[in-house]
């Protein structure tokens, strides 16, 4: 039994950290993050895992917004704001969005 327990612990330690990584869907449904009208995700909780997810998502969004802005000859801020409006509107019931008043609202 002790050998089995040791093997299980060792096996779990070898599993990639990404298997335990927080997903955007989980973070939204658990109220850890919310959408903003700026087009970027914002953390509602300041733990390491949530902050890492927000940075990863926002970096990818920033790159995507820049590509769209370049290809359409418009400022990147306009692209981000248009995306933000769509993301806030598409938020599911129970998810958080930041209103124009700067306060978090639960849809």
XYZ file of C-alpha atoms in Angstrom:
107
model
C 0.000 0.000 0.000
C 2.791 2.408 0.900
C 4.561 1.621 -2.406
C 1.341 2.307 -4.318
C 0.931 5.652 -2.554
C 4.517 6.631 -3.382
C 3.998 5.668 -7.028
C 0.810 7.755 -7.228
C 2.534 10.781 -5.708
C 5.476 10.420 -8.087
C 3.157 10.025 -11.073
C 1.236 13.156 -10.137
C 4.449 15.124 -9.772
C 5.408 14.184 -13.329
C 2.142 15.403 -14.840
C 2.553 18.692 -16.634
C 1.523 21.807 -14.770
C -0.659 22.706 -17.758
C -2.962 19.859 -16.830
C -3.799 21.839 -13.706
C -3.817 25.237 -15.408
C -6.839 27.459 -15.097
C -8.844 27.884 -18.297
C -10.597 31.065 -19.362
C -13.983 29.353 -19.157
C -13.294 28.167 -15.606
C -12.071 31.593 -14.547
C -15.164 33.272 -15.988
C -17.607 30.806 -14.443
C -15.878 30.975 -11.049
C -15.970 34.788 -11.044
C -12.182 35.139 -11.084
C -12.049 37.342 -14.198
C -14.351 39.635 -16.097
C -14.617 41.340 -19.453
C -14.145 45.074 -19.832
C -15.208 47.557 -22.489
C -11.513 48.184 -23.196
C -11.350 44.776 -24.887
C -9.137 43.242 -22.239
C -9.780 40.749 -19.493
C -9.409 41.953 -15.896
C -8.803 39.908 -12.758
C -11.309 40.007 -9.934
C -8.991 37.944 -7.750
C -5.279 38.639 -7.414
C -3.890 35.121 -7.069
C -0.895 33.981 -9.116
C -2.818 31.602 -11.391
C -5.538 34.148 -12.239
C -3.014 36.902 -12.939
C -1.001 34.590 -15.210
C -4.134 33.663 -17.163
C -5.156 37.314 -17.551
C -1.676 38.230 -18.816
C -1.646 35.343 -21.294
C -5.108 36.162 -22.669
C -4.474 39.912 -22.838
C -1.114 39.458 -24.581
C -2.801 37.310 -27.244
C -5.644 39.800 -27.606
C -3.221 42.702 -27.922
C -1.369 40.943 -30.722
C -4.612 40.116 -32.501
C -5.934 43.671 -32.133
C -2.685 45.058 -33.527
C -2.873 42.797 -36.588
C -6.475 43.819 -37.243
C -5.632 47.495 -36.794
C -2.690 47.263 -39.186
C -4.665 45.437 -41.855
C -7.558 47.918 -41.658
C -5.541 51.114 -41.153
C -7.304 52.064 -37.930
C -5.970 52.745 -34.432
C -5.496 49.673 -32.254
C -7.538 51.330 -29.485
C -10.584 51.388 -31.768
C -10.217 47.687 -32.522
C -9.881 46.890 -28.816
C -12.944 48.963 -27.903
C -15.068 47.326 -30.610
C -13.964 43.903 -29.359
C -14.653 44.944 -25.765
C -18.229 45.895 -26.558
C -18.794 42.533 -28.244
C -17.128 40.562 -25.439
C -19.184 42.323 -22.759
C -22.392 41.770 -24.732
C -21.580 38.061 -25.233
C -20.798 37.396 -21.563
C -22.880 34.539 -20.230
C -25.281 34.792 -17.288
C -23.327 34.686 -14.031
C -20.145 36.111 -15.578
C -18.724 39.481 -14.571
C -18.420 42.540 -16.790
C -17.171 46.012 -15.950
C -19.754 48.658 -16.743
C -19.136 52.126 -18.122
C -19.317 53.373 -14.530
C -16.247 51.249 -13.717
C -18.136 48.898 -11.408
C -18.294 45.125 -11.769
C -21.686 43.716 -12.683
C -22.769 40.097 -12.727
C -24.821 39.312 -15.803
